Amino acid sequence: MYHYLESIRFERDLRFLKANGYRTLNGDEFLERLESNSNSLKEVLLTFDDGQRSLWHTAYPLLREYGMRGVAFVIVSRVTDKPKSKLLWPTEEQQRSEFQQMNNAAEQCSWDELLEMQNSGVLDIQSHSFHHALVYSTDRIYDFVNPSYLAKYDALRTNFLVQENNQCFVLGRESFGAPIYGHYPLLLSNVWYHDDPAIREECIEYARSMGDGFIGQPGWKKKMLRYYRSINRFGQLHKGSFQRQLGPVIREDLAVSRRILEQKLSRKIEHLCLPFGVAGKQAVDIATEEGYKVIYSVKPLSDVHPRSSFLMHRYNGDKGELPLKLKGRGRLALILFGIQDRLRRTLYTEY
Ligand SMILES: [Zn+2]
């Protein structure tokens, strides 16, 4: 499993696989292996989550160069309609600036790019749900929507799904100042706290009225909190409610993503990567009913046992785990490179 790709690191993994005679599978072949219960120690499935632009400018050219393949899971609501961008082998300068780009990692591939990758046979495009959504699970304030929060966790990690007049939508940049309550991934939560739209609007309005530079100023969150408490005194405005029926919302999210991908890519969609890598039993059952045959998590979901789909957990390529699990020449060097690379990132992050 990879997310945002850096070419130097990713190419090392591919070189290791090639040098040691590993064969990469596509989605159909992987499903076949699972159904026939046959596996070879020399076969691997490379997966890529979130559909970020590095899929197009790093994964695609490198996989093609090495004659390898993989499965990419895209967040359907995030795919853009932009034209295809020029496909260039990353220059040294581009590679160096990749660290700087990490914060812009939320930029997504377009339909044209996905279609080309799918048709090339190099990347098999599958579902990572429609919204990659989080839902509020408590009425306790956690934060307020603000630019640095979005930048820190990138837009994918702040997809708060809210409801108003029976319509679901995700809070975006136009919602700076809106309260963020305690939350869980949609597929894992068993309760949804519907916040009060009137309070949300008033908070957004208040942040706006404080002027352009207000959000981020010292003490701005305290002011927001004080304002929130002042309008919410004695629960006058507070009409938030808790809902436990999340099934229909989950079903819609998974069904729509599958339908759109099948229409746009003319390809059967049978693989689902769980947003945030987790889900509860109910969500996995719904995914199975909606036609997903292979469901991918990050860590093993020990309490979930789907009846008729395969639940797979994955090793983390972002953290250099690939050589920890696969035998071959150059393994030690790759492990050492992974450690060094992680250290470099920590230093960079602190800087
Ligand atoms: Zn994801």
Short mmCIF file of C-alpha atoms and ligand atoms in Angstrom, two decimals:
data_model
loop_
_atom_site.label_atom_id
_atom_site.label_comp_id
_atom_site.label_asym_id
_atom_site.label_seq_id
_atom_site.Cartn_x
_atom_site.Cartn_y
_atom_site.Cartn_z
CA MET A 1 0.00 0.00 0.00
CA TYR A 2 1.27 3.41 -1.04
CA HIS A 3 -0.26 6.88 -0.79
CA TYR A 4 1.81 9.85 -1.90
CA LEU A 5 4.75 8.54 -3.89
CA GLU A 6 8.30 9.77 -4.05
CA SER A 7 9.99 8.50 -7.16
CA ILE A 8 13.40 7.70 -5.61
CA ARG A 9 11.92 5.56 -2.89
CA PHE A 10 9.28 3.88 -5.03
CA GLU A 11 11.79 3.03 -7.74
CA ARG A 12 13.98 1.25 -5.19
CA ASP A 13 11.04 -1.00 -4.31
CA LEU A 14 10.36 -1.75 -7.96
CA ARG A 15 14.03 -2.48 -8.63
CA PHE A 16 14.03 -4.93 -5.71
CA LEU A 17 10.91 -6.69 -7.01
CA LYS A 18 12.33 -6.97 -10.52
CA ALA A 19 15.77 -8.12 -9.44
CA ASN A 20 14.21 -10.89 -7.39
CA GLY A 21 11.78 -12.10 -10.03
CA TYR A 22 8.53 -10.97 -8.40
CA ARG A 23 5.49 -10.67 -10.60
CA THR A 24 2.88 -7.99 -9.95
CA LEU A 25 -0.83 -8.78 -10.31
CA ASN A 26 -3.82 -6.76 -11.41
CA GLY A 27 -7.17 -6.79 -9.60
CA ASP A 28 -8.76 -9.58 -11.65
CA GLU A 29 -5.78 -11.88 -11.25
CA PHE A 30 -5.66 -11.24 -7.53
CA LEU A 31 -9.36 -12.07 -7.18
CA GLU A 32 -8.82 -15.25 -9.20
CA ARG A 33 -6.00 -16.30 -6.89
CA LEU A 34 -8.21 -15.71 -3.86
CA GLU A 35 -11.15 -17.62 -5.34
CA SER A 36 -9.04 -20.58 -6.36
CA ASN A 37 -7.09 -20.38 -3.13
CA SER A 38 -3.83 -20.53 -5.02
CA ASN A 39 -0.92 -18.30 -4.25
CA SER A 40 2.64 -17.99 -5.29
CA LEU A 41 5.38 -16.59 -3.12
CA LYS A 42 6.63 -14.75 -6.17
CA GLU A 43 3.49 -12.72 -6.79
CA VAL A 44 2.57 -9.39 -5.20
CA LEU A 45 -0.27 -6.91 -5.44
CA LEU A 46 0.78 -3.25 -5.29
CA THR A 47 -2.02 -0.90 -4.21
CA PHE A 48 -2.24 2.89 -4.26
CA ASP A 49 -4.76 4.81 -2.15
CA ASP A 50 -6.49 8.16 -2.62
CA GLY A 51 -5.85 8.87 -6.33
CA GLN A 52 -3.40 11.69 -5.70
CA ARG A 53 -1.52 13.26 -8.58
CA SER A 54 1.65 11.30 -7.80
CA LEU A 55 -0.21 8.29 -9.19
CA TRP A 56 -0.05 9.95 -12.59
CA HIS A 57 3.37 11.55 -12.53
CA THR A 58 5.27 8.94 -10.49
CA ALA A 59 3.53 5.55 -10.17
CA TYR A 60 2.30 5.28 -13.74
CA PRO A 61 5.58 6.05 -15.58
CA LEU A 62 7.68 4.00 -13.16
CA LEU A 63 5.42 0.94 -13.26
CA ARG A 64 5.37 1.14 -17.03
CA GLU A 65 9.15 1.43 -17.17
CA TYR A 66 9.53 -1.69 -15.02
CA GLY A 67 6.74 -3.62 -16.73
CA MET A 68 4.72 -3.82 -13.54
CA ARG A 69 1.13 -3.20 -12.53
CA GLY A 70 -1.02 -2.26 -9.59
CA VAL A 71 -4.48 -1.35 -8.34
CA ALA A 72 -5.33 2.29 -7.56
CA PHE A 73 -8.23 3.24 -5.32
CA VAL A 74 -9.77 6.63 -6.03
CA ILE A 75 -12.12 8.86 -4.05
CA VAL A 76 -14.79 9.38 -6.65
CA SER A 77 -16.05 12.78 -5.44
CA ARG A 78 -12.47 14.11 -5.66
CA VAL A 79 -11.66 13.13 -9.23
CA THR A 80 -11.35 16.25 -11.36
CA ASP A 81 -12.48 17.07 -14.88
CA LYS A 82 -9.22 18.80 -15.74
CA PRO A 83 -7.51 17.84 -19.00
CA LYS A 84 -4.65 15.38 -18.86
CA SER A 85 -1.45 16.99 -17.68
CA LYS A 86 1.77 16.37 -19.56
CA LEU A 87 3.37 13.12 -18.54
CA LEU A 88 7.03 13.73 -17.83
CA TRP A 89 9.67 11.56 -16.33
CA PRO A 90 10.35 13.44 -13.08
CA THR A 91 13.53 15.47 -13.38
CA GLU A 92 16.03 15.60 -10.58
CA GLU A 93 14.75 19.00 -9.61
CA GLN A 94 11.18 17.72 -9.52
CA GLN A 95 12.30 14.85 -7.35
CA ARG A 96 13.99 17.25 -4.95
CA SER A 97 10.91 19.42 -4.74
CA GLU A 98 8.70 16.42 -3.96
CA PHE A 99 9.12 16.98 -0.27
CA GLN A 100 7.78 20.49 -0.70
CA GLN A 101 4.85 19.11 -2.62
CA MET A 102 3.87 16.79 0.19
CA ASN A 103 1.60 19.44 1.61
CA ASN A 104 -0.15 19.75 -1.71
CA ALA A 105 -0.63 16.05 -1.88
CA ALA A 106 -4.39 16.44 -1.88
CA GLU A 107 -4.46 17.35 -5.54
CA GLN A 108 -6.24 14.57 -7.38
CA CYS A 109 -6.01 12.82 -10.74
CA SER A 110 -8.53 13.67 -13.44
CA TRP A 111 -10.92 11.30 -15.23
CA ASP A 112 -8.83 11.54 -18.42
CA GLU A 113 -5.70 10.51 -16.54
CA LEU A 114 -7.49 7.63 -14.80
CA LEU A 115 -8.90 6.45 -18.10
CA GLU A 116 -5.49 6.40 -19.75
CA MET A 117 -3.93 4.52 -16.83
CA GLN A 118 -6.81 2.03 -16.79
CA ASN A 119 -6.69 1.45 -20.55
CA SER A 120 -2.91 1.01 -20.52
CA GLY A 121 -3.34 -2.05 -18.31
CA VAL A 122 -0.72 -0.63 -15.92
CA LEU A 123 -3.11 0.57 -13.24
CA ASP A 124 -6.43 -0.97 -12.45
CA ILE A 125 -8.72 1.78 -11.08
CA GLN A 126 -11.06 0.71 -8.25
CA SER A 127 -13.14 2.29 -5.49
CA HIS A 128 -12.05 4.13 -2.37
CA SER A 129 -15.68 5.18 -1.69
CA PHE A 130 -17.40 8.35 -2.85
CA HIS A 131 -16.61 10.82 -0.05
CA HIS A 132 -13.84 9.23 2.07
CA ALA A 133 -16.07 10.66 4.79
CA LEU A 134 -15.84 11.33 8.47
CA VAL A 135 -18.98 11.82 10.57
CA TYR A 136 -19.40 13.56 13.90
CA SER A 137 -19.88 11.09 16.70
CA THR A 138 -20.19 13.42 19.69
CA ASP A 139 -21.42 16.96 20.36
CA ARG A 140 -18.09 17.90 21.91
CA ILE A 141 -16.16 20.60 20.09
CA TYR A 142 -12.90 19.37 18.67
CA ASP A 143 -11.79 22.30 16.50
CA PHE A 144 -13.11 24.85 13.98
CA VAL A 145 -12.67 24.48 10.23
CA ASN A 146 -9.57 26.48 9.29
CA PRO A 147 -6.95 26.58 6.53
CA SER A 148 -4.04 25.15 8.50
CA TYR A 149 -6.17 22.23 9.68
CA LEU A 150 -6.98 21.44 6.07
CA ALA A 151 -3.32 21.82 5.07
CA LYS A 152 -1.99 19.78 7.96
CA TYR A 153 -4.13 16.76 7.34
CA ASP A 154 -4.74 17.53 3.66
CA ALA A 155 -8.24 17.80 2.37
CA LEU A 156 -8.77 14.03 2.38
CA ARG A 157 -8.61 13.73 6.11
CA THR A 158 -11.11 16.48 6.74
CA ASN A 159 -14.08 15.30 4.76
CA PHE A 160 -16.76 15.98 7.33
CA LEU A 161 -20.08 14.76 6.06
CA VAL A 162 -22.95 16.85 7.40
CA GLN A 163 -26.64 16.82 6.77
CA GLU A 164 -29.08 19.63 6.15
CA ASN A 165 -32.65 19.33 4.83
CA ASN A 166 -32.01 15.64 4.12
CA GLN A 167 -29.07 16.48 1.88
CA CYS A 168 -25.57 15.26 2.66
CA PHE A 169 -22.55 17.33 1.80
CA VAL A 170 -18.93 17.75 2.81
CA LEU A 171 -17.71 20.87 4.60
CA GLY A 172 -15.27 22.71 2.37
CA ARG A 173 -13.22 25.86 2.39
CA GLU A 174 -16.31 28.02 2.36
CA SER A 175 -17.00 26.71 5.87
CA PHE A 176 -14.05 28.24 7.73
CA GLY A 177 -15.16 28.83 11.32
CA ALA A 178 -17.69 25.97 11.39
CA PRO A 179 -17.41 23.85 14.55
CA ILE A 180 -15.75 20.46 14.13
CA TYR A 181 -17.03 17.91 16.63
CA GLY A 182 -15.43 14.63 17.69
CA HIS A 183 -15.57 12.27 14.73
CA TYR A 184 -15.03 8.80 13.30
CA PRO A 185 -14.70 7.40 9.79
CA LEU A 186 -18.20 6.93 8.34
CA LEU A 187 -17.65 3.20 7.81
CA LEU A 188 -16.52 2.64 11.37
CA SER A 189 -18.93 4.83 13.31
CA ASN A 190 -22.18 3.51 14.74
CA VAL A 191 -23.64 6.90 15.47
CA TRP A 192 -23.93 10.16 13.57
CA TYR A 193 -24.29 13.45 15.37
CA HIS A 194 -26.17 15.90 13.17
CA ASP A 195 -24.89 19.31 14.17
CA ASP A 196 -27.25 22.27 14.20
CA PRO A 197 -27.00 24.07 10.82
CA ALA A 198 -28.01 27.36 12.45
CA ILE A 199 -25.04 27.21 14.82
CA ARG A 200 -22.75 26.20 11.99
CA GLU A 201 -23.86 29.17 9.90
CA GLU A 202 -23.57 31.61 12.80
CA CYS A 203 -20.01 30.49 13.54
CA ILE A 204 -19.00 30.80 9.87
CA GLU A 205 -20.59 34.25 9.78
CA TYR A 206 -18.82 35.28 12.99
CA ALA A 207 -15.39 34.19 11.63
CA ARG A 208 -16.10 36.11 8.42
CA SER A 209 -17.16 39.23 10.31
CA MET A 210 -13.88 39.24 12.22
CA GLY A 211 -11.99 39.99 9.01
CA ASP A 212 -9.57 38.24 6.68
CA GLY A 213 -6.66 37.59 9.00
CA PHE A 214 -8.77 36.47 11.97
CA ILE A 215 -8.40 32.72 11.61
CA GLY A 216 -4.89 31.84 12.69
CA GLN A 217 -4.39 34.94 14.86
CA PRO A 218 -3.27 34.21 18.43
CA GLY A 219 -6.31 33.33 20.50
CA TRP A 220 -8.74 32.98 17.59
CA LYS A 221 -9.92 29.53 18.69
CA LYS A 222 -10.69 30.78 22.18
CA LYS A 223 -12.74 33.59 20.66
CA MET A 224 -14.57 31.10 18.46
CA LEU A 225 -15.28 28.90 21.43
CA ARG A 226 -16.54 31.83 23.47
CA TYR A 227 -18.80 32.86 20.63
CA TYR A 228 -20.04 29.29 20.18
CA ARG A 229 -20.90 29.10 23.87
CA SER A 230 -22.62 32.47 23.81
CA ILE A 231 -25.02 31.50 21.02
CA ASN A 232 -25.50 28.01 22.33
CA ARG A 233 -26.31 29.05 25.89
CA PHE A 234 -28.95 26.82 27.49
CA GLY A 235 -29.16 24.93 24.23
CA GLN A 236 -31.39 27.65 22.77
CA LEU A 237 -30.15 27.18 19.25
CA HIS A 238 -28.89 23.72 19.73
CA LYS A 239 -31.00 21.38 17.67
CA GLY A 240 -28.34 18.79 17.02
CA SER A 241 -29.45 15.18 17.17
CA PHE A 242 -27.92 11.73 17.25
CA GLN A 243 -28.77 9.18 14.63
CA ARG A 244 -27.88 5.52 14.71
CA GLN A 245 -29.10 4.52 11.27
CA LEU A 246 -25.92 4.91 9.27
CA GLY A 247 -26.56 1.94 6.98
CA PRO A 248 -28.37 3.82 4.18
CA VAL A 249 -25.71 6.56 4.10
CA ILE A 250 -22.89 4.00 3.87
CA ARG A 251 -24.76 2.03 1.20
CA GLU A 252 -25.30 5.15 -0.90
CA ASP A 253 -21.65 6.18 -0.61
CA LEU A 254 -20.37 2.77 -1.72
CA ALA A 255 -23.01 2.18 -4.41
CA VAL A 256 -22.62 5.59 -6.05
CA SER A 257 -18.83 5.33 -6.19
CA ARG A 258 -19.10 1.94 -7.87
CA ARG A 259 -21.73 3.08 -10.38
CA ILE A 260 -19.82 6.20 -11.44
CA LEU A 261 -16.52 4.34 -11.82
CA GLU A 262 -18.17 1.64 -13.92
CA GLN A 263 -19.76 4.26 -16.18
CA LYS A 264 -16.64 6.39 -16.57
CA LEU A 265 -14.10 3.61 -16.97
CA SER A 266 -16.20 0.84 -18.56
CA ARG A 267 -14.72 -1.55 -16.07
CA LYS A 268 -16.23 -3.84 -13.49
CA ILE A 269 -15.66 -2.47 -9.99
CA GLU A 270 -15.24 -5.28 -7.45
CA HIS A 271 -12.48 -4.00 -5.18
CA LEU A 272 -13.06 -1.55 -2.32
CA CYS A 273 -10.37 0.07 -0.24
CA LEU A 274 -11.82 1.20 3.10
CA PRO A 275 -11.40 4.94 3.74
CA PHE A 276 -8.91 5.42 6.60
CA GLY A 277 -8.32 1.68 6.30
CA VAL A 278 -11.02 0.71 8.78
CA ALA A 279 -14.66 -0.35 8.95
CA GLY A 280 -17.14 -2.01 11.25
CA LYS A 281 -18.96 -5.26 10.61
CA GLN A 282 -22.08 -3.54 9.32
CA ALA A 283 -20.17 -1.52 6.71
CA VAL A 284 -18.27 -4.58 5.47
CA ASP A 285 -21.56 -6.50 5.11
CA ILE A 286 -23.04 -3.60 3.13
CA ALA A 287 -19.96 -3.45 0.89
CA THR A 288 -20.34 -7.17 0.19
CA GLU A 289 -24.04 -6.74 -0.63
CA GLU A 290 -23.13 -3.89 -2.97
CA GLY A 291 -20.99 -6.21 -5.05
CA TYR A 292 -17.49 -5.66 -3.72
CA LYS A 293 -15.62 -8.94 -3.72
CA VAL A 294 -12.31 -7.86 -2.23
CA ILE A 295 -12.16 -5.34 0.62
CA TYR A 296 -8.83 -3.83 1.67
CA SER A 297 -8.02 -2.51 5.13
CA VAL A 298 -4.75 -1.20 6.55
CA LYS A 299 -4.44 -3.43 9.61
CA PRO A 300 -6.25 -6.73 10.16
CA LEU A 301 -9.86 -6.17 11.27
CA SER A 302 -10.01 -8.97 13.79
CA ASP A 303 -13.71 -8.74 14.67
CA VAL A 304 -14.98 -8.62 11.09
CA HIS A 305 -15.56 -11.84 9.12
CA PRO A 306 -17.36 -11.21 5.84
CA ARG A 307 -19.41 -14.10 4.50
CA SER A 308 -18.83 -13.84 0.79
CA SER A 309 -16.07 -11.31 0.23
CA PHE A 310 -12.35 -11.37 0.91
CA LEU A 311 -10.98 -8.99 3.53
CA MET A 312 -7.31 -8.20 2.99
CA HIS A 313 -4.93 -6.16 5.08
CA ARG A 314 -1.79 -4.68 3.60
CA TYR A 315 1.79 -3.81 4.36
CA ASN A 316 2.72 -0.17 4.31
CA GLY A 317 4.96 0.79 1.39
CA ASP A 318 4.99 4.41 2.59
CA LYS A 319 6.79 3.23 5.70
CA GLY A 320 9.23 1.05 3.78
CA GLU A 321 7.58 -2.23 4.84
CA LEU A 322 7.83 -3.95 1.47
CA PRO A 323 11.28 -5.56 2.01
CA LEU A 324 10.33 -6.59 5.54
CA LYS A 325 7.84 -9.04 4.11
CA LEU A 326 9.49 -10.20 0.90
CA LYS A 327 12.64 -12.23 0.58
CA GLY A 328 15.30 -11.39 -1.94
CA ARG A 329 18.67 -9.99 -2.81
CA GLY A 330 19.19 -6.37 -1.72
CA ARG A 331 16.66 -6.71 1.07
CA LEU A 332 18.93 -5.45 3.82
CA ALA A 333 19.99 -2.38 1.82
CA LEU A 334 16.34 -1.58 1.20
CA ILE A 335 15.48 -1.94 4.88
CA LEU A 336 18.33 0.38 5.80
CA PHE A 337 17.25 2.86 3.16
CA GLY A 338 13.72 2.77 4.64
CA ILE A 339 15.01 3.56 8.12
CA GLN A 340 17.19 6.38 6.83
CA ASP A 341 14.32 7.73 4.78
CA ARG A 342 11.95 7.77 7.74
CA LEU A 343 14.52 9.57 9.83
CA ARG A 344 14.98 12.15 7.08
CA ARG A 345 11.23 12.74 6.98
CA THR A 346 11.03 13.18 10.73
CA LEU A 347 13.81 15.74 10.62
CA TYR A 348 12.18 17.47 7.72
CA THR A 349 8.79 17.56 9.46
CA GLU A 350 10.31 19.04 12.58
CA TYR A 351 12.12 21.62 10.54
ZN ZN B 1 -7.61 6.97 1.89
#
